[in-house]
Coordinates of C-alpha atoms in Angstrom, one line a residue:
M20 CA 84.5 79.0 9.1
S21 CA 84.7 82.7 8.6
A22 CA 81.5 84.6 8.1
A23 CA 83.4 86.9 5.7
V24 CA 83.4 84.1 3.1
A25 CA 80.4 84.6 0.9
A26 CA 80.1 80.9 0.2
L27 CA 82.1 77.7 0.8
A28 CA 81.3 74.7 -1.2
A29 CA 82.8 71.6 0.4
L30 CA 83.0 69.3 -2.6
V31 CA 85.5 66.5 -2.1
L32 CA 86.9 65.4 -5.5
M33 CA 87.1 61.6 -5.6
P34 CA 88.7 59.3 -8.0
S35 CA 86.1 57.7 -10.3
L36 CA 85.5 54.1 -9.4
A37 CA 83.2 51.8 -11.4
S38 CA 81.1 49.2 -9.5
A39 CA 83.3 46.4 -10.8
D40 CA 86.3 48.0 -9.0
F41 CA 84.8 47.5 -5.5
A42 CA 86.1 44.7 -3.2
Q43 CA 85.1 43.6 0.2
S44 CA 86.1 41.6 3.2
P45 CA 86.2 37.8 2.8
M46 CA 83.9 37.8 5.9
L47 CA 81.2 39.7 3.9
A48 CA 81.9 37.9 0.7
A49 CA 80.9 34.7 2.5
E50 CA 77.6 36.3 3.5
V51 CA 77.0 37.4 -0.1
A52 CA 77.7 33.9 -1.3
D53 CA 75.1 32.6 1.2
G54 CA 72.5 35.1 0.1
K55 CA 72.5 37.0 3.4
L56 CA 73.9 40.2 1.9
P57 CA 73.6 41.9 -1.5
P58 CA 76.9 42.4 -3.5
V59 CA 79.3 45.1 -2.4
D60 CA 78.4 47.5 -5.2
Q61 CA 74.8 47.4 -4.1
R62 CA 75.8 48.1 -0.5
L63 CA 77.9 51.2 -1.1
P64 CA 76.5 54.7 -1.7
Q65 CA 77.1 56.5 -4.9
P66 CA 79.6 57.9 -4.7
P67 CA 81.4 56.3 -1.7
R68 CA 83.9 58.4 0.1
V69 CA 87.3 57.5 -1.1
I70 CA 90.1 57.6 1.5
E71 CA 93.6 57.9 -0.1
T72 CA 95.1 54.9 1.7
G73 CA 95.8 51.3 1.1
P74 CA 95.5 48.7 0.1
G75 CA 95.4 47.2 3.5
A76 CA 94.7 43.6 4.6
Y77 CA 91.3 42.5 5.6
G78 CA 90.4 40.6 8.7
G79 CA 91.3 40.3 12.4
D80 CA 90.1 41.4 15.8
L81 CA 91.3 44.7 17.3
R82 CA 91.5 44.4 21.1
I83 CA 91.0 47.5 23.1
A84 CA 90.3 48.0 26.9
M85 CA 88.0 50.4 28.8
S86 CA 87.1 50.8 32.4
R87 CA 83.3 51.1 32.2
S88 CA 80.5 49.4 30.3
R89 CA 79.2 52.8 29.3
D90 CA 82.5 53.4 27.4
T91 CA 80.8 51.6 24.4
R92 CA 80.2 55.2 23.4
L93 CA 83.9 55.6 22.6
M94 CA 83.3 53.4 19.5
T95 CA 81.2 56.3 18.1
V96 CA 84.1 58.6 19.0
Y97 CA 86.8 56.4 17.3
G98 CA 84.6 55.4 14.4
Y99 CA 84.3 59.1 13.5
A100 CA 81.6 58.8 10.8
R101 CA 80.3 62.3 10.7
L102 CA 78.2 64.4 8.4
V103 CA 81.3 66.6 8.1
G104 CA 84.6 65.8 9.7
Y105 CA 88.1 67.1 10.2
D106 CA 90.8 65.8 7.9
G107 CA 94.4 65.4 9.1
D108 CA 95.1 69.1 8.7
Y109 CA 91.9 70.0 10.7
N110 CA 90.0 71.2 7.6
L111 CA 86.3 70.4 7.5
V112 CA 85.4 67.9 4.7
A113 CA 82.2 66.1 3.7
D114 CA 82.1 62.5 5.1
I115 CA 78.6 61.0 5.4
L116 CA 77.5 63.9 3.2
E117 CA 78.5 63.9 -0.4
S118 CA 78.9 67.7 -0.2
Y119 CA 77.8 70.7 1.7
E120 CA 77.5 74.4 1.0
A121 CA 77.7 77.1 3.7
V122 CA 76.8 80.8 3.0
D123 CA 77.8 83.4 5.5
D124 CA 77.5 80.8 8.3
K125 CA 73.7 81.3 8.0
V126 CA 72.6 79.0 5.2
F127 CA 73.8 75.4 5.2
T128 CA 72.8 73.0 2.3
F129 CA 73.6 69.3 2.8
K130 CA 73.6 66.8 -0.1
L131 CA 73.4 63.1 0.9
R132 CA 75.1 60.3 -0.9
K133 CA 72.6 58.4 -3.1
D134 CA 71.9 54.8 -2.0
H135 CA 73.6 55.3 1.3
K136 CA 72.2 52.7 3.8
W137 CA 72.1 52.2 7.6
S138 CA 73.9 49.2 9.0
D139 CA 70.7 47.1 8.6
G140 CA 70.4 47.9 4.9
H141 CA 67.6 50.5 5.2
P142 CA 68.0 53.6 3.1
F143 CA 69.5 56.7 4.8
T144 CA 67.6 59.7 3.4
T145 CA 66.4 63.2 4.4
E146 CA 63.4 61.4 6.0
D147 CA 65.8 60.6 8.9
F148 CA 66.6 64.3 9.3
R149 CA 62.9 65.2 9.1
Y150 CA 62.0 62.6 11.7
W151 CA 64.5 64.0 14.1
W152 CA 63.6 67.6 13.6
E153 CA 59.8 67.3 13.5
D154 CA 59.1 64.2 15.6
M155 CA 61.9 64.4 18.2
A156 CA 63.5 67.8 18.5
N157 CA 60.2 69.7 18.4
N158 CA 58.2 67.1 20.4
S159 CA 57.8 68.1 24.0
D160 CA 57.5 64.5 25.2
L161 CA 61.0 63.7 23.8
S162 CA 62.6 67.1 24.0
P163 CA 61.1 69.2 26.8
L164 CA 63.5 72.0 26.2
G165 CA 63.0 72.0 22.4
P166 CA 65.8 71.7 19.9
P167 CA 69.4 71.7 21.3
V168 CA 71.1 75.0 22.1
L169 CA 73.5 74.4 19.2
L170 CA 70.6 75.0 16.8
K171 CA 69.5 78.2 18.4
V172 CA 71.0 81.6 17.6
D173 CA 69.7 84.2 20.1
G174 CA 66.8 81.9 20.7
E175 CA 66.0 81.5 17.0
V176 CA 65.8 78.0 15.6
P177 CA 66.6 77.4 11.9
N178 CA 64.2 77.1 9.1
V179 CA 64.6 73.4 8.0
E180 CA 63.7 72.6 4.4
I181 CA 63.6 69.1 2.9
L182 CA 64.4 69.9 -0.7
D183 CA 64.3 66.3 -1.9
E184 CA 65.2 62.8 -0.8
H185 CA 68.9 63.7 -0.7
T186 CA 69.0 67.4 0.0
I187 CA 68.3 69.4 3.2
R188 CA 68.8 73.0 4.1
F189 CA 69.2 74.8 7.5
T190 CA 68.7 78.6 7.5
W191 CA 69.3 81.1 10.3
S192 CA 68.9 84.9 10.0
K193 CA 72.1 85.3 12.0
P194 CA 75.4 83.5 11.7
N195 CA 75.8 80.1 13.5
P196 CA 79.6 79.5 13.4
F197 CA 79.3 76.5 15.8
F198 CA 77.1 74.4 13.6
L199 CA 79.7 72.6 11.3
P200 CA 82.4 72.2 14.0
A201 CA 79.9 70.6 16.3
L202 CA 78.8 68.2 13.6
A203 CA 82.5 67.2 13.3
G204 CA 83.0 66.8 17.0
P205 CA 83.8 63.7 19.1
R206 CA 80.2 63.8 20.5
P207 CA 78.3 65.3 17.6
P208 CA 74.6 66.3 17.8
F209 CA 72.9 63.6 15.7
I210 CA 70.5 65.7 13.7
Y211 CA 69.2 62.6 12.0
R212 CA 67.9 59.3 13.4
P213 CA 67.0 55.9 11.9
A214 CA 63.3 56.8 11.5
H215 CA 62.4 53.3 10.2
Y216 CA 63.5 51.8 13.5
L217 CA 62.4 54.4 16.0
K218 CA 58.9 55.0 14.6
Q219 CA 57.7 51.8 16.3
F220 CA 58.3 53.6 19.6
H221 CA 56.6 56.9 18.7
E222 CA 53.0 57.8 19.4
S223 CA 52.6 59.4 16.0
Y224 CA 53.4 56.1 14.1
A225 CA 52.6 53.2 16.5
T226 CA 49.1 52.4 17.6
P227 CA 48.3 52.8 21.3
E228 CA 47.9 49.1 21.6
E229 CA 51.3 48.4 20.1
L230 CA 52.9 51.0 22.4
A231 CA 51.1 49.6 25.5
V232 CA 52.7 46.2 24.9
L233 CA 56.2 47.6 24.5
I234 CA 55.8 50.0 27.5
K235 CA 54.8 47.1 29.7
K236 CA 57.5 44.7 28.3
R237 CA 60.2 47.3 29.0
R238 CA 58.7 48.6 32.2
M239 CA 58.6 52.2 31.1
R240 CA 56.4 55.1 32.4
G241 CA 55.2 56.0 28.9
W242 CA 56.1 56.1 25.2
G243 CA 58.5 59.0 25.7
P244 CA 60.9 57.2 28.0
L245 CA 60.5 54.1 25.9
H246 CA 61.5 56.0 22.8
N247 CA 64.5 57.6 24.5
S248 CA 65.7 54.3 25.9
R249 CA 66.0 52.9 22.4
D250 CA 67.6 56.0 20.9
N251 CA 71.3 55.9 21.7
L252 CA 73.3 56.6 18.6
Y253 CA 76.1 58.0 20.6
D254 CA 76.2 55.5 23.4
M255 CA 76.1 52.4 21.1
D256 CA 74.5 50.4 23.9
N257 CA 71.4 49.2 21.9
P258 CA 72.5 46.5 19.4
A259 CA 69.1 46.8 17.6
L260 CA 69.7 50.5 16.7
P261 CA 71.1 50.9 13.2
T262 CA 74.2 53.0 12.8
L263 CA 76.4 54.6 10.2
Q264 CA 79.6 54.0 12.1
P265 CA 82.2 51.5 10.7
W266 CA 81.4 48.9 13.4
F267 CA 78.2 48.2 15.3
N268 CA 77.8 46.7 18.8
T269 CA 76.3 43.2 19.1
I270 CA 76.1 42.9 22.9
R271 CA 73.9 44.8 25.3
P272 CA 75.4 46.1 28.5
P273 CA 76.4 45.3 31.2
S274 CA 79.1 42.9 30.0
Q275 CA 82.8 42.3 30.5
Q276 CA 83.3 42.3 26.7
F277 CA 81.6 44.0 23.8
V278 CA 82.0 42.8 20.3
F279 CA 81.7 45.4 17.5
V280 CA 81.3 43.9 14.0
R281 CA 82.0 45.6 10.7
N282 CA 79.1 47.6 9.1
P283 CA 78.5 45.9 5.7
Y284 CA 77.0 49.2 4.4
F285 CA 79.8 51.5 5.5
H286 CA 80.3 54.4 3.1
R287 CA 84.1 54.6 2.7
V288 CA 86.5 52.8 0.4
D289 CA 90.2 53.0 0.0
A290 CA 91.9 54.3 -3.2
A291 CA 91.7 50.8 -4.8
G292 CA 88.0 50.5 -4.1
N293 CA 88.2 48.1 -1.1
Q294 CA 85.3 48.8 1.2
L295 CA 86.4 49.9 4.7
P296 CA 86.9 49.0 7.5
Y297 CA 89.7 46.6 7.0
I298 CA 89.4 45.1 10.5
D299 CA 86.4 42.7 11.0
R300 CA 85.7 43.1 14.7
V301 CA 86.7 45.3 17.6
L302 CA 86.7 43.6 21.0
M303 CA 86.2 46.0 23.8
N304 CA 87.2 44.4 27.1
I305 CA 86.1 46.0 30.4
S306 CA 88.4 45.9 33.4
D307 CA 89.6 48.1 36.2
G308 CA 91.3 51.1 34.7
K309 CA 94.3 50.6 37.0
L310 CA 94.9 47.1 35.4
I311 CA 94.9 48.4 31.8
P312 CA 98.6 49.3 31.8
A313 CA 99.5 45.8 33.0
K314 CA 97.2 44.2 30.3
A315 CA 98.9 46.4 27.7
S316 CA 102.3 45.4 28.8
A317 CA 101.3 41.7 28.7
G318 CA 100.4 42.0 25.0
E319 CA 96.7 41.6 25.6
I320 CA 95.8 44.9 23.9
D321 CA 96.3 45.9 20.2
L322 CA 95.7 49.7 20.5
Q323 CA 95.4 51.7 23.7
A324 CA 95.8 55.2 25.0
R325 CA 93.0 55.5 27.5
S326 CA 94.2 54.8 31.1
L327 CA 97.8 55.1 30.0
F328 CA 100.0 57.9 31.5
M329 CA 103.6 59.0 31.4
S330 CA 104.1 57.3 34.8
H331 CA 103.6 54.0 32.8
F332 CA 106.0 54.8 30.0
T333 CA 109.1 53.1 31.4
F334 CA 107.1 50.1 32.5
L335 CA 105.6 49.7 29.0
K336 CA 109.0 50.2 27.2
R337 CA 110.5 47.3 29.1
A338 CA 107.9 44.9 27.8
E339 CA 107.9 46.0 24.2
E340 CA 110.3 43.5 22.7
K341 CA 108.9 40.5 24.6
E342 CA 105.3 41.2 23.8
G343 CA 105.6 42.6 20.3
F344 CA 104.3 46.1 20.6
R345 CA 105.6 49.6 20.5
T346 CA 104.9 52.6 22.8
L347 CA 104.4 55.8 20.9
L348 CA 104.4 59.3 22.5
W349 CA 101.8 61.5 20.9
D350 CA 101.5 65.2 21.6
T351 CA 98.3 66.3 23.4
S352 CA 96.1 69.4 22.9
L353 CA 95.1 69.9 26.5
G354 CA 95.5 73.4 27.8
A355 CA 96.7 71.8 31.0
R356 CA 97.4 68.1 31.7
I357 CA 95.9 68.6 35.2
A358 CA 94.0 71.6 36.5
L359 CA 92.4 72.4 39.9
Y360 CA 88.8 73.7 39.8
P361 CA 87.7 75.9 42.7
N362 CA 83.9 75.5 42.7
M363 CA 82.5 79.0 42.7
H364 CA 79.0 77.5 43.1
I365 CA 79.7 75.5 46.2
A366 CA 76.5 75.6 48.4
D367 CA 78.3 76.7 51.5
P368 CA 78.1 80.5 51.5
G369 CA 81.4 81.0 53.4
W370 CA 83.4 78.9 51.0
R371 CA 81.6 80.4 48.0
E372 CA 82.7 83.9 49.1
I373 CA 86.3 82.6 49.5
F374 CA 86.5 80.9 46.1
R375 CA 85.0 83.9 44.3
N376 CA 87.8 86.1 45.7
R377 CA 90.4 86.2 42.9
D378 CA 93.2 87.1 45.4
F379 CA 92.5 83.7 47.1
R380 CA 92.7 81.9 43.7
H381 CA 95.9 83.8 42.9
A382 CA 97.4 82.8 46.2
L383 CA 96.6 79.1 45.6
S384 CA 98.1 79.3 42.1
L385 CA 101.3 81.0 43.3
A386 CA 101.7 78.2 45.9
V387 CA 101.8 75.4 43.3
D388 CA 105.4 74.3 42.7
R389 CA 105.0 73.5 39.0
E390 CA 108.7 73.0 38.4
E391 CA 108.9 70.3 41.1
I392 CA 105.7 68.6 39.8
N393 CA 107.2 68.6 36.3
E394 CA 110.4 67.0 37.4
V395 CA 108.9 64.4 39.9
I396 CA 105.8 63.4 38.0
Y397 CA 106.5 64.1 34.3
F398 CA 110.3 63.5 34.1
G399 CA 110.9 67.1 33.2
L400 CA 109.1 66.6 29.9
A401 CA 106.1 68.9 30.5
T402 CA 105.9 72.7 30.8
P403 CA 104.7 74.5 33.9
S404 CA 101.6 76.4 32.8
N405 CA 98.2 77.9 33.5
N406 CA 95.2 76.3 31.9
T407 CA 95.3 78.2 28.6
V408 CA 96.2 78.0 24.9
L409 CA 99.4 76.2 23.9
P410 CA 102.5 77.6 22.1
Q411 CA 101.3 76.0 18.9
S412 CA 98.2 78.2 18.9
P413 CA 98.5 81.5 17.0
L414 CA 96.7 83.1 19.9
F415 CA 99.4 82.1 22.4
R416 CA 101.1 84.8 24.6
E417 CA 103.6 83.9 27.3
E418 CA 101.8 85.9 29.9
F419 CA 98.7 83.7 29.4
Q420 CA 100.8 80.7 30.4
T421 CA 102.8 82.3 33.3
K422 CA 100.6 84.9 34.9
W423 CA 100.0 84.0 38.6
A424 CA 101.8 80.7 37.9
T425 CA 105.3 81.4 39.2
F426 CA 106.1 79.7 42.5
D427 CA 106.1 82.4 45.1
L428 CA 105.1 81.5 48.7
D429 CA 105.9 85.0 50.1
R430 CA 103.5 86.6 47.7
A431 CA 100.9 83.9 48.2
N432 CA 101.0 84.4 52.0
A433 CA 100.8 88.2 51.6
L434 CA 97.7 87.8 49.4
L435 CA 95.9 85.6 51.9
D436 CA 96.8 88.0 54.8
G437 CA 95.4 90.8 52.7
I438 CA 92.0 89.3 52.4
G439 CA 91.5 88.8 56.1
L440 CA 92.8 85.3 56.5
E441 CA 95.8 86.1 58.6
K442 CA 94.7 84.2 61.7
R443 CA 96.1 80.7 62.1
D444 CA 95.6 77.8 64.6
K445 CA 98.3 76.1 66.5
D446 CA 99.1 73.8 63.5
G447 CA 99.6 76.8 61.2
V448 CA 96.4 76.3 59.3
R449 CA 94.6 79.6 58.5
L450 CA 91.1 80.3 59.8
L451 CA 88.1 81.5 57.9
P452 CA 86.3 84.5 59.1
D453 CA 83.7 82.2 60.8
G454 CA 86.5 80.4 62.7
R455 CA 86.6 77.2 60.6
R456 CA 90.0 75.9 59.5
L457 CA 91.0 76.6 55.9
E458 CA 90.8 73.0 54.9
I459 CA 89.9 72.2 51.3
V460 CA 88.7 68.8 50.2
V461 CA 89.9 68.2 46.6
E462 CA 87.8 65.5 44.8
T463 CA 88.9 63.3 42.0
A464 CA 87.1 60.9 39.7
G465 CA 89.3 58.1 41.1
E466 CA 90.4 56.9 37.7
E467 CA 94.1 57.5 37.8
T468 CA 97.0 57.8 40.3
E469 CA 98.6 60.7 38.4
Q470 CA 96.1 63.2 39.9
T471 CA 96.7 62.0 43.5
D472 CA 100.4 62.0 42.9
V473 CA 100.2 65.7 41.9
L474 CA 97.9 66.5 44.8
E475 CA 100.4 65.1 47.3
L476 CA 103.0 67.7 46.1
V477 CA 100.3 70.4 46.1
H478 CA 99.4 69.4 49.6
D479 CA 102.9 70.2 50.8
S480 CA 103.3 73.6 49.2
W481 CA 99.8 74.7 50.1
F482 CA 100.4 73.8 53.7
D483 CA 103.3 76.2 53.7
I484 CA 100.8 79.0 53.1
G485 CA 98.4 77.8 55.8
V486 CA 96.0 75.9 53.5
K487 CA 95.4 72.2 54.3
I488 CA 94.0 69.9 51.7
F489 CA 92.5 66.4 51.8
T490 CA 92.0 64.2 48.7
R491 CA 88.7 62.4 48.2
P492 CA 88.7 59.8 45.3
S493 CA 85.3 59.1 43.9
Q494 CA 83.8 57.8 40.7
R495 CA 83.3 59.9 37.6
E496 CA 79.5 60.2 37.7
V497 CA 79.5 60.8 41.5
F498 CA 82.2 63.4 41.1
R499 CA 80.4 65.2 38.4
N500 CA 77.0 65.2 40.2
R501 CA 78.6 66.5 43.4
V502 CA 80.2 69.4 41.5
F503 CA 76.9 70.2 39.8
A504 CA 75.0 70.1 43.1
G505 CA 77.5 72.5 44.8
E506 CA 78.7 69.8 47.2
T507 CA 82.3 69.7 46.0
M508 CA 84.7 72.4 47.2
M509 CA 87.4 71.8 44.5
G510 CA 87.9 69.2 41.8
V511 CA 90.8 68.1 39.8
W512 CA 90.5 67.3 36.1
F513 CA 92.1 67.9 32.8
G514 CA 92.4 71.5 31.4
V515 CA 90.6 72.8 28.3
N516 CA 90.4 70.1 25.6
N517 CA 91.7 72.3 22.7
G518 CA 94.8 74.4 23.5
V519 CA 95.7 74.8 19.8
V520 CA 92.8 77.0 18.9
T521 CA 92.6 79.6 16.2
A522 CA 90.6 82.8 16.1
N523 CA 87.9 81.1 14.0
M524 CA 87.4 78.3 16.6
S525 CA 84.8 78.8 19.3
P526 CA 86.0 80.2 22.6
E527 CA 83.3 78.4 24.5
E528 CA 85.8 76.4 26.7
F529 CA 86.9 79.7 28.3
V530 CA 83.4 81.0 28.8
P531 CA 80.5 79.9 31.1
T532 CA 78.7 77.8 28.5
R533 CA 78.5 74.2 29.9
Q534 CA 77.6 72.6 33.1
D535 CA 80.6 70.3 33.0
Q536 CA 82.9 73.3 33.4
Y537 CA 83.7 72.6 37.0
Q538 CA 84.7 76.1 38.1
W539 CA 81.2 77.5 37.2
P540 CA 78.8 74.7 36.6
K541 CA 75.6 76.6 37.4
W542 CA 76.4 79.4 35.0
G543 CA 77.1 76.9 32.3
Q544 CA 73.8 75.0 33.1
Y545 CA 71.9 78.3 32.9
F546 CA 73.2 78.9 29.3
Q547 CA 72.6 75.3 28.2
T548 CA 69.0 75.3 29.5
E549 CA 68.3 78.8 28.3
G550 CA 67.7 79.9 31.9
Q551 CA 65.4 77.1 33.0
A552 CA 68.0 75.7 35.4
G553 CA 71.3 76.9 37.0
D554 CA 72.1 80.4 37.9
A555 CA 72.5 83.7 35.9
I556 CA 76.0 85.0 35.9
D557 CA 76.5 87.4 38.8
M558 CA 80.2 88.3 38.6
P559 CA 81.3 91.2 36.3
A560 CA 84.4 89.5 34.8
A561 CA 82.5 86.4 34.0
Q562 CA 79.7 88.4 32.5
E563 CA 82.2 90.2 30.3
L564 CA 83.4 86.8 29.1
F565 CA 79.9 85.8 28.1
D566 CA 79.3 89.1 26.3
L567 CA 82.5 88.6 24.4
F568 CA 81.4 85.1 23.4
R569 CA 78.2 86.6 22.0
R570 CA 80.2 89.2 20.1
W571 CA 82.4 86.4 18.7
Q572 CA 79.4 84.6 17.3
S573 CA 78.4 87.5 15.2
A574 CA 81.9 88.8 14.3
S575 CA 82.4 89.4 10.6
S576 CA 86.2 89.1 10.3
E577 CA 89.1 87.1 11.6
A578 CA 90.7 90.2 12.9
E579 CA 87.6 91.0 15.1
R580 CA 87.5 87.4 16.3
T581 CA 91.2 87.6 17.2
E582 CA 90.7 90.7 19.2
I583 CA 87.8 89.1 21.1
W584 CA 89.8 85.9 21.7
E585 CA 92.8 87.9 23.2
R586 CA 90.5 89.7 25.6
I587 CA 88.9 86.4 26.7
L588 CA 92.3 84.8 27.3
T589 CA 93.5 87.9 29.2
I590 CA 90.5 87.8 31.5
N591 CA 91.1 84.1 32.2
A592 CA 94.7 84.8 33.0
D593 CA 93.8 87.7 35.2
E594 CA 91.1 85.9 37.1
T595 CA 92.6 82.4 37.5
Y596 CA 89.2 80.7 37.4
T597 CA 91.1 77.4 37.1
I598 CA 94.6 76.5 38.4
G599 CA 96.6 74.8 35.7
V600 CA 99.6 72.8 36.7
V601 CA 101.5 71.7 33.6
C602 CA 100.9 71.5 29.8
C603 CA 102.5 70.0 26.7
T604 CA 102.6 66.5 28.1
K605 CA 102.9 63.4 26.0
Q606 CA 100.3 60.6 25.7
P607 CA 101.6 57.1 25.6
V608 CA 99.9 55.0 22.9
V609 CA 100.5 51.2 22.8
V610 CA 100.3 49.8 19.3
M611 CA 100.8 46.1 18.4
N612 CA 103.6 45.7 15.9
T613 CA 101.4 44.0 13.4
L614 CA 98.9 46.8 13.4
R615 CA 99.5 49.2 10.5
N616 CA 98.4 52.7 9.4
V617 CA 98.5 54.1 13.0
P618 CA 100.5 57.3 12.8
E619 CA 103.8 57.3 14.6
D620 CA 103.6 61.0 15.4
A621 CA 100.2 62.6 16.0
I622 CA 98.1 64.7 18.4
Y623 CA 95.9 62.9 20.9
A624 CA 93.0 65.3 21.3
W625 CA 89.3 65.2 22.2
D626 CA 88.0 68.1 20.2
P627 CA 88.9 68.6 17.5
G628 CA 90.3 65.1 17.0
A629 CA 88.1 62.5 18.6
H630 CA 91.2 60.8 20.0
F631 CA 91.9 58.1 17.3
G632 CA 88.9 59.2 15.3
I633 CA 90.5 61.8 13.1
Y634 CA 93.1 59.2 11.9
L635 CA 90.3 56.9 10.7
P636 CA 90.7 53.6 12.5
D637 CA 88.6 52.0 9.7
T638 CA 91.9 52.3 7.7
F639 CA 94.0 50.5 10.4
Y640 CA 94.8 46.9 9.5
F641 CA 96.8 43.9 10.7
A642 CA 99.8 42.9 8.5
K643 CA 99.7 39.3 7.3
P644 CA 102.5 37.1 8.6

């Protein structure tokens, strides 16, 4: 949202629907008949959000597969109930909110829908925002670092005003352009909580005797850990915690299957007044990620993208007719399908010096045969590229994609010779100044063979410049923690999530702002913790990136933000902090033929997009035979 706009009122004009026009799933109608639920018009907010779709058919179980029990959190991603969310054209619209108003990116006024209820039927009001702000975000036992960084502008927290039961206002003295996009993200900051549920675990509301019983029962160290263990709106691993998502979890992990049941108080309806979601239950089956393609090909999954790669495409196509599904190919928004991340915060001082030498990073990038990788791994359908913005972005320039990314072994060898790495052993492997062999261990999360296939080809071309690599598969959490601790030399992961950015979108993915940026984790951690952990930036080019990021935050025009973005992208291309391999790949998406409303052509993106979330899976339905 541009700060140049004096005010933006996000009022979504909805068709008028009388209470008599509302309809519901037969599953819920039976519960109403049994006296277990109030009628549908008493369960919906006023007004509900109307989605221009339908009418679809009610009922059915949607089968999906994940590789870890903790992936229950993806139902929050896919459910995509947000205070504000992106529509299909990536415009921000009110969702859980009835409306919002933003003035100069400084003053944000939110209006809630009247009679909106949590999944357990309790009212959703500004008390849930107040509880989070006063009793959680500003409580040192629950939030030792205070409110999240998102809510701080140059260290300043907002003034939060509860205007009435349905209206709340956040005010900063300086612009906060990240606020609304973050609320619309795949992993949003939940600036509200079900206060009626969580108060039983809070020292300000429960008696010491009540807390002592719960602390002992759950074997916690105190009331703070007890409260935090019950507060998992994103993870969806506490079946007792009310939600606003279209489905709620009924099974506590660990489990081999999680059953998500429709939320009877969900706030959306279709154009005919049918309460969403159409589908009654989502069955999330947990299995080895390497087995998911086989399960999809056997017709055991209704909707799947996770754990499917282009290497599975031919295999899946062969099974389509027999098993009654189709394999779509969606575009992706990743700046690079795969990127290598030299860890500039590796604990070993010798390797840290090497990885911080940009000529070394340039040499490694020049020695990646991207054309060969594209042909062998991606059937020639990808584009050799750095880890940068995509051609669909208005900020794209060809030099961002190609600089230091053209296969040139002679130039790579010359660069390595020029930085004092000209000595080699009898095997042709270069030697570090301290005599050690130039052997790099590249670590992966161990979740897919695509990365190891790419690394096999990189191994061969890097050996031609005297660099030997070894691949070490791991597990995602182990991999991340090793990077954060400075134990990993180099990691392989996806590139930036959003390669189709505009000038008004945050440049944070190209700047040291997060610990999970594997090229500079300690700088990102330093920013996220406001200097309480991690390391301050100590390289000039990286510091310039951060200074530009701060300038972007306060920029008053799109032209100024465009200028800042171009400089940020130029620095990233010049410095080669990450080594992108290819971009513009396709994402296979398996869809059962009976499943409707899933777009045939779409973009599979994390942020913005929330994978399936932006396409509103609550509107997906199974066609009746």
